mmCIF file with all atom_site columns, C-alpha atoms in Angstrom:
data_model
loop_
_atom_site.group_PDB
_atom_site.id
_atom_site.type_symbol
_atom_site.label_atom_id
_atom_site.label_alt_id
_atom_site.label_comp_id
_atom_site.label_asym_id
_atom_site.label_entity_id
_atom_site.label_seq_id
_atom_site.pdbx_PDB_ins_code
_atom_site.Cartn_x
_atom_site.Cartn_y
_atom_site.Cartn_z
_atom_site.occupancy
_atom_site.B_iso_or_equiv
_atom_site.pdbx_formal_charge
_atom_site.auth_seq_id
_atom_site.auth_comp_id
_atom_site.auth_asym_id
_atom_site.auth_atom_id
_atom_site.pdbx_PDB_model_num
ATOM 1   C CA . UNK Y 1 1   ? 135.113 159.378 73.440 1.00 62.00 ? 82  UNK Y CA 1
ATOM 2   C CA . UNK Y 1 2   ? 132.984 159.824 76.427 1.00 81.00 ? 83  UNK Y CA 1
ATOM 3   C CA . UNK Y 1 3   ? 132.183 157.001 78.780 1.00 77.00 ? 84  UNK Y CA 1
ATOM 4   C CA . UNK Y 1 4   ? 128.531 157.202 77.776 1.00 76.00 ? 85  UNK Y CA 1
ATOM 5   C CA . UNK Y 1 5   ? 129.334 156.651 74.082 1.00 77.00 ? 86  UNK Y CA 1
ATOM 6   C CA . UNK Y 1 6   ? 131.559 153.698 74.896 1.00 68.00 ? 87  UNK Y CA 1
ATOM 7   C CA . UNK Y 1 7   ? 128.759 152.114 76.935 1.00 76.00 ? 88  UNK Y CA 1
ATOM 8   C CA . UNK Y 1 8   ? 126.249 152.678 74.093 1.00 68.00 ? 89  UNK Y CA 1
ATOM 9   C CA . UNK Y 1 9   ? 128.583 151.159 71.513 1.00 77.00 ? 90  UNK Y CA 1
ATOM 10  C CA . UNK Y 1 10  ? 129.382 148.204 73.776 1.00 69.00 ? 91  UNK Y CA 1
ATOM 11  C CA . UNK Y 1 11  ? 125.664 147.702 74.462 1.00 69.00 ? 92  UNK Y CA 1
ATOM 12  C CA . UNK Y 1 12  ? 124.853 147.778 70.746 1.00 68.00 ? 93  UNK Y CA 1
ATOM 13  C CA . UNK Y 1 13  ? 127.646 145.288 69.965 1.00 67.00 ? 94  UNK Y CA 1
ATOM 14  C CA . UNK Y 1 14  ? 126.481 143.009 72.777 1.00 66.00 ? 95  UNK Y CA 1
ATOM 15  C CA . UNK Y 1 15  ? 122.921 143.164 71.422 1.00 65.00 ? 96  UNK Y CA 1
ATOM 16  C CA . UNK Y 1 16  ? 124.056 142.358 67.867 1.00 65.00 ? 97  UNK Y CA 1
ATOM 17  C CA . UNK Y 1 17  ? 126.148 139.397 69.015 1.00 68.00 ? 98  UNK Y CA 1
ATOM 18  C CA . UNK Y 1 18  ? 123.233 138.125 71.104 1.00 65.00 ? 99  UNK Y CA 1
ATOM 19  C CA . UNK Y 1 19  ? 120.797 138.400 68.210 1.00 64.00 ? 100 UNK Y CA 1
ATOM 20  C CA . UNK Y 1 20  ? 123.214 136.681 65.847 1.00 66.00 ? 101 UNK Y CA 1
ATOM 21  C CA . UNK Y 1 21  ? 123.597 133.810 68.303 1.00 66.00 ? 102 UNK Y CA 1
ATOM 22  C CA . UNK Y 1 22  ? 119.815 133.417 68.509 1.00 64.00 ? 103 UNK Y CA 1
ATOM 23  C CA . UNK Y 1 23  ? 119.271 133.222 64.765 1.00 63.00 ? 104 UNK Y CA 1
ATOM 24  C CA . UNK Y 1 24  ? 118.887 129.850 63.106 1.00 62.00 ? 105 UNK Y CA 1
ATOM 25  C CA . UNK Y 1 25  ? 120.440 130.858 59.803 1.00 60.00 ? 106 UNK Y CA 1
ATOM 26  C CA . UNK Y 1 26  ? 122.640 127.763 59.730 1.00 59.00 ? 107 UNK Y CA 1
ATOM 27  C CA . UNK Y 1 27  ? 119.916 125.280 60.536 1.00 61.00 ? 108 UNK Y CA 1
ATOM 28  C CA . UNK Y 1 28  ? 117.981 123.536 57.812 1.00 68.00 ? 109 UNK Y CA 1
ATOM 29  C CA . UNK Y 1 29  ? 114.238 123.840 57.747 1.00 63.00 ? 110 UNK Y CA 1
ATOM 30  C CA . UNK Y 1 30  ? 112.029 121.138 56.319 1.00 64.00 ? 111 UNK Y CA 1
ATOM 31  C CA . UNK Y 1 31  ? 110.494 122.062 52.973 1.00 66.00 ? 112 UNK Y CA 1
ATOM 32  C CA . UNK Y 1 32  ? 106.960 123.327 53.014 1.00 59.00 ? 113 UNK Y CA 1
ATOM 33  C CA . UNK Y 1 33  ? 104.485 120.738 51.884 1.00 58.00 ? 114 UNK Y CA 1
ATOM 34  C CA . UNK Y 1 34  ? 101.446 121.393 49.797 1.00 59.00 ? 115 UNK Y CA 1
ATOM 35  C CA . UNK Y 1 35  ? 98.273  120.522 51.624 1.00 56.00 ? 116 UNK Y CA 1
ATOM 36  C CA . UNK Y 1 36  ? 95.397  119.445 49.451 1.00 55.00 ? 117 UNK Y CA 1
ATOM 37  C CA . UNK Y 1 37  ? 92.202  121.097 50.568 1.00 51.00 ? 118 UNK Y CA 1
ATOM 38  C CA . UNK Y 1 38  ? 88.851  119.481 49.990 1.00 54.00 ? 119 UNK Y CA 1
ATOM 39  C CA . UNK Y 1 39  ? 86.375  121.269 47.757 1.00 53.00 ? 120 UNK Y CA 1
ATOM 40  C CA . UNK Y 1 40  ? 84.509  124.035 49.522 1.00 54.00 ? 121 UNK Y CA 1
ATOM 41  C CA . UNK Y 1 41  ? 81.156  122.495 48.721 1.00 61.00 ? 122 UNK Y CA 1
ATOM 42  C CA . UNK Y 1 42  ? 80.159  118.855 48.751 1.00 90.00 ? 123 UNK Y CA 1
ATOM 43  C CA . UNK Y 1 43  ? 77.232  119.064 46.362 1.00 91.00 ? 124 UNK Y CA 1
ATOM 44  C CA . UNK Y 1 44  ? 74.653  116.706 47.949 1.00 92.00 ? 125 UNK Y CA 1
ATOM 45  C CA . UNK Y 1 45  ? 75.328  118.086 51.423 1.00 92.00 ? 126 UNK Y CA 1
ATOM 46  C CA . UNK Y 1 46  ? 75.179  121.704 50.271 1.00 92.00 ? 127 UNK Y CA 1
ATOM 47  C CA . UNK Y 1 47  ? 72.057  121.006 48.200 1.00 92.00 ? 128 UNK Y CA 1
ATOM 48  C CA . UNK Y 1 48  ? 70.319  119.592 51.269 1.00 92.00 ? 129 UNK Y CA 1
ATOM 49  C CA . UNK Y 1 49  ? 71.207  122.598 53.412 1.00 92.00 ? 130 UNK Y CA 1
ATOM 50  C CA . UNK Y 1 50  ? 70.486  125.371 50.919 1.00 93.00 ? 131 UNK Y CA 1
ATOM 51  C CA . UNK Y 1 51  ? 68.761  124.499 47.630 1.00 93.00 ? 132 UNK Y CA 1
ATOM 52  C CA . UNK Y 1 52  ? 66.672  121.509 48.625 1.00 92.00 ? 133 UNK Y CA 1
ATOM 53  C CA . UNK Y 1 53  ? 64.186  123.408 50.772 1.00 92.00 ? 134 UNK Y CA 1
ATOM 54  C CA . UNK Y 1 54  ? 62.666  125.056 47.693 1.00 93.00 ? 135 UNK Y CA 1
ATOM 55  C CA . UNK Y 1 55  ? 63.851  123.042 44.695 1.00 94.00 ? 136 UNK Y CA 1
ATOM 56  C CA . UNK Y 1 56  ? 62.825  119.643 46.060 1.00 93.00 ? 137 UNK Y CA 1
ATOM 57  C CA . UNK Y 1 57  ? 59.135  120.635 45.863 1.00 93.00 ? 138 UNK Y CA 1
ATOM 58  C CA . UNK Y 1 58  ? 59.162  123.609 43.485 1.00 91.00 ? 139 UNK Y CA 1
ATOM 59  C CA . UNK Y 1 59  ? 58.332  126.375 45.971 1.00 91.00 ? 140 UNK Y CA 1
ATOM 60  C CA . UNK Y 1 60  ? 57.334  129.718 44.381 1.00 92.00 ? 141 UNK Y CA 1
ATOM 61  C CA . UNK Y 1 61  ? 57.942  128.462 40.859 1.00 91.00 ? 142 UNK Y CA 1
ATOM 62  C CA . UNK Y 1 62  ? 61.447  127.132 41.504 1.00 93.00 ? 143 UNK Y CA 1
ATOM 63  C CA . UNK Y 1 63  ? 62.299  124.334 39.058 1.00 95.00 ? 144 UNK Y CA 1
ATOM 64  C CA . UNK Y 1 64  ? 62.192  121.004 40.849 1.00 95.00 ? 145 UNK Y CA 1
ATOM 65  C CA . UNK Y 1 65  ? 65.333  118.989 41.293 1.00 95.00 ? 146 UNK Y CA 1
ATOM 66  C CA . UNK Y 1 66  ? 65.441  116.292 38.650 1.00 95.00 ? 147 UNK Y CA 1
ATOM 67  C CA . UNK Y 1 67  ? 62.938  117.985 36.320 1.00 95.00 ? 148 UNK Y CA 1
ATOM 68  C CA . UNK Y 1 68  ? 65.256  117.750 33.336 1.00 93.00 ? 149 UNK Y CA 1
ATOM 69  C CA . UNK Y 1 69  ? 62.831  119.562 31.003 1.00 94.00 ? 150 UNK Y CA 1
ATOM 70  C CA . UNK Y 1 70  ? 62.421  122.589 33.291 1.00 95.00 ? 151 UNK Y CA 1
ATOM 71  C CA . UNK Y 1 71  ? 66.159  122.887 33.790 1.00 95.00 ? 152 UNK Y CA 1
ATOM 72  C CA . UNK Y 1 72  ? 66.937  122.341 30.087 1.00 94.00 ? 153 UNK Y CA 1
ATOM 73  C CA . UNK Y 1 73  ? 64.614  125.212 29.162 1.00 95.00 ? 154 UNK Y CA 1
ATOM 74  C CA . UNK Y 1 74  ? 66.337  127.527 31.638 1.00 95.00 ? 155 UNK Y CA 1
ATOM 75  C CA . UNK Y 1 75  ? 69.814  126.455 30.563 1.00 94.00 ? 156 UNK Y CA 1
ATOM 76  C CA . UNK Y 1 76  ? 68.876  127.039 26.925 1.00 96.00 ? 157 UNK Y CA 1
ATOM 77  C CA . UNK Y 1 77  ? 67.374  130.460 27.653 1.00 96.00 ? 158 UNK Y CA 1
ATOM 78  C CA . UNK Y 1 78  ? 70.064  131.821 29.993 1.00 96.00 ? 159 UNK Y CA 1
ATOM 79  C CA . UNK Y 1 79  ? 73.030  129.481 29.763 1.00 96.00 ? 160 UNK Y CA 1
ATOM 80  C CA . UNK Y 1 80  ? 74.977  128.368 32.812 1.00 96.00 ? 161 UNK Y CA 1
ATOM 81  C CA . UNK Y 1 81  ? 76.503  131.820 33.326 1.00 96.00 ? 162 UNK Y CA 1
ATOM 82  C CA . UNK Y 1 82  ? 73.045  133.384 33.347 1.00 96.00 ? 163 UNK Y CA 1
ATOM 83  C CA . UNK Y 1 83  ? 71.704  130.855 35.845 1.00 95.00 ? 164 UNK Y CA 1
ATOM 84  C CA . UNK Y 1 84  ? 74.718  131.358 38.098 1.00 96.00 ? 165 UNK Y CA 1
ATOM 85  C CA . UNK Y 1 85  ? 74.159  135.130 37.923 1.00 96.00 ? 166 UNK Y CA 1
ATOM 86  C CA . UNK Y 1 86  ? 70.512  134.582 38.920 1.00 95.00 ? 167 UNK Y CA 1
ATOM 87  C CA . UNK Y 1 87  ? 71.641  132.603 41.958 1.00 94.00 ? 168 UNK Y CA 1
ATOM 88  C CA . UNK Y 1 88  ? 74.349  135.121 42.861 1.00 94.00 ? 169 UNK Y CA 1
ATOM 89  C CA . UNK Y 1 89  ? 71.996  138.113 42.607 1.00 95.00 ? 170 UNK Y CA 1
ATOM 90  C CA . UNK Y 1 90  ? 68.752  136.439 43.632 1.00 93.00 ? 171 UNK Y CA 1
ATOM 91  C CA . UNK Y 1 91  ? 65.665  135.950 41.481 1.00 93.00 ? 172 UNK Y CA 1
ATOM 92  C CA . UNK Y 1 92  ? 61.992  136.175 42.434 1.00 93.00 ? 173 UNK Y CA 1
ATOM 93  C CA . UNK Y 1 93  ? 61.683  134.434 45.834 1.00 92.00 ? 174 UNK Y CA 1
ATOM 94  C CA . UNK Y 1 94  ? 65.293  133.145 45.780 1.00 92.00 ? 175 UNK Y CA 1
ATOM 95  C CA . UNK Y 1 95  ? 67.575  135.308 47.931 1.00 93.00 ? 176 UNK Y CA 1
ATOM 96  C CA . UNK Y 1 96  ? 71.018  136.391 46.701 1.00 93.00 ? 177 UNK Y CA 1
ATOM 97  C CA . UNK Y 1 97  ? 73.373  133.438 46.981 1.00 92.00 ? 178 UNK Y CA 1
ATOM 98  C CA . UNK Y 1 98  ? 70.468  130.987 47.077 1.00 90.00 ? 179 UNK Y CA 1
ATOM 99  C CA . UNK Y 1 99  ? 71.013  130.421 50.832 1.00 91.00 ? 180 UNK Y CA 1
ATOM 100 C CA . UNK Y 1 100 ? 74.654  129.457 50.229 1.00 91.00 ? 181 UNK Y CA 1
ATOM 101 C CA . UNK Y 1 101 ? 76.622  132.575 51.119 1.00 87.00 ? 182 UNK Y CA 1
ATOM 102 C CA . UNK Y 1 102 ? 79.922  130.688 51.177 1.00 91.00 ? 183 UNK Y CA 1
ATOM 103 C CA . UNK Y 1 103 ? 79.457  129.257 47.656 1.00 94.00 ? 184 UNK Y CA 1
ATOM 104 C CA . UNK Y 1 104 ? 81.557  130.462 44.739 1.00 94.00 ? 185 UNK Y CA 1
ATOM 105 C CA . UNK Y 1 105 ? 80.203  130.749 41.202 1.00 94.00 ? 186 UNK Y CA 1
ATOM 106 C CA . UNK Y 1 106 ? 81.761  127.341 40.488 1.00 94.00 ? 187 UNK Y CA 1
ATOM 107 C CA . UNK Y 1 107 ? 79.951  125.884 43.501 1.00 95.00 ? 188 UNK Y CA 1
ATOM 108 C CA . UNK Y 1 108 ? 76.659  127.353 42.274 1.00 95.00 ? 189 UNK Y CA 1
ATOM 109 C CA . UNK Y 1 109 ? 77.254  125.854 38.816 1.00 95.00 ? 190 UNK Y CA 1
ATOM 110 C CA . UNK Y 1 110 ? 77.865  122.433 40.407 1.00 94.00 ? 191 UNK Y CA 1
ATOM 111 C CA . UNK Y 1 111 ? 74.643  122.744 42.394 1.00 95.00 ? 192 UNK Y CA 1
ATOM 112 C CA . UNK Y 1 112 ? 72.698  123.720 39.248 1.00 95.00 ? 193 UNK Y CA 1
ATOM 113 C CA . UNK Y 1 113 ? 74.127  120.708 37.384 1.00 95.00 ? 194 UNK Y CA 1
ATOM 114 C CA . UNK Y 1 114 ? 73.154  118.492 40.314 1.00 94.00 ? 195 UNK Y CA 1
ATOM 115 C CA . UNK Y 1 115 ? 69.573  119.795 40.334 1.00 94.00 ? 196 UNK Y CA 1
ATOM 116 C CA . UNK Y 1 116 ? 69.264  119.625 36.544 1.00 94.00 ? 197 UNK Y CA 1
ATOM 117 C CA . UNK Y 1 117 ? 70.269  115.959 36.397 1.00 90.00 ? 198 UNK Y CA 1
ATOM 118 C CA . UNK Y 1 118 ? 67.375  113.537 36.289 1.00 66.00 ? 199 UNK Y CA 1
ATOM 119 C CA . UNK Y 1 119 ? 67.134  112.010 39.757 1.00 64.00 ? 200 UNK Y CA 1
#
């Protein structure tokens, strides 16, 4: 073997031994814990910041919050899935997402239930 090869092999062995010494394979790690995350949307807060501007007073024909008859008619005609689709896609003056771009379909359904309940 040439001197250069011997140096390369020795360097590689030195590197491997150094890396093995740095590893923590023998140490125990604490188990990962499950962190409970709060719901994405707190309904009254989200209602106030997105839906309430129009639904509190019935702007542009929007059903008013707490008008159980208006909401019941819409729920009967479209069902919850249909109302959620209307929010997701926008309807008449309501923009897509109903001013809640971070809301999921489940969040929108919770907001609809909140508005449909007699206040």
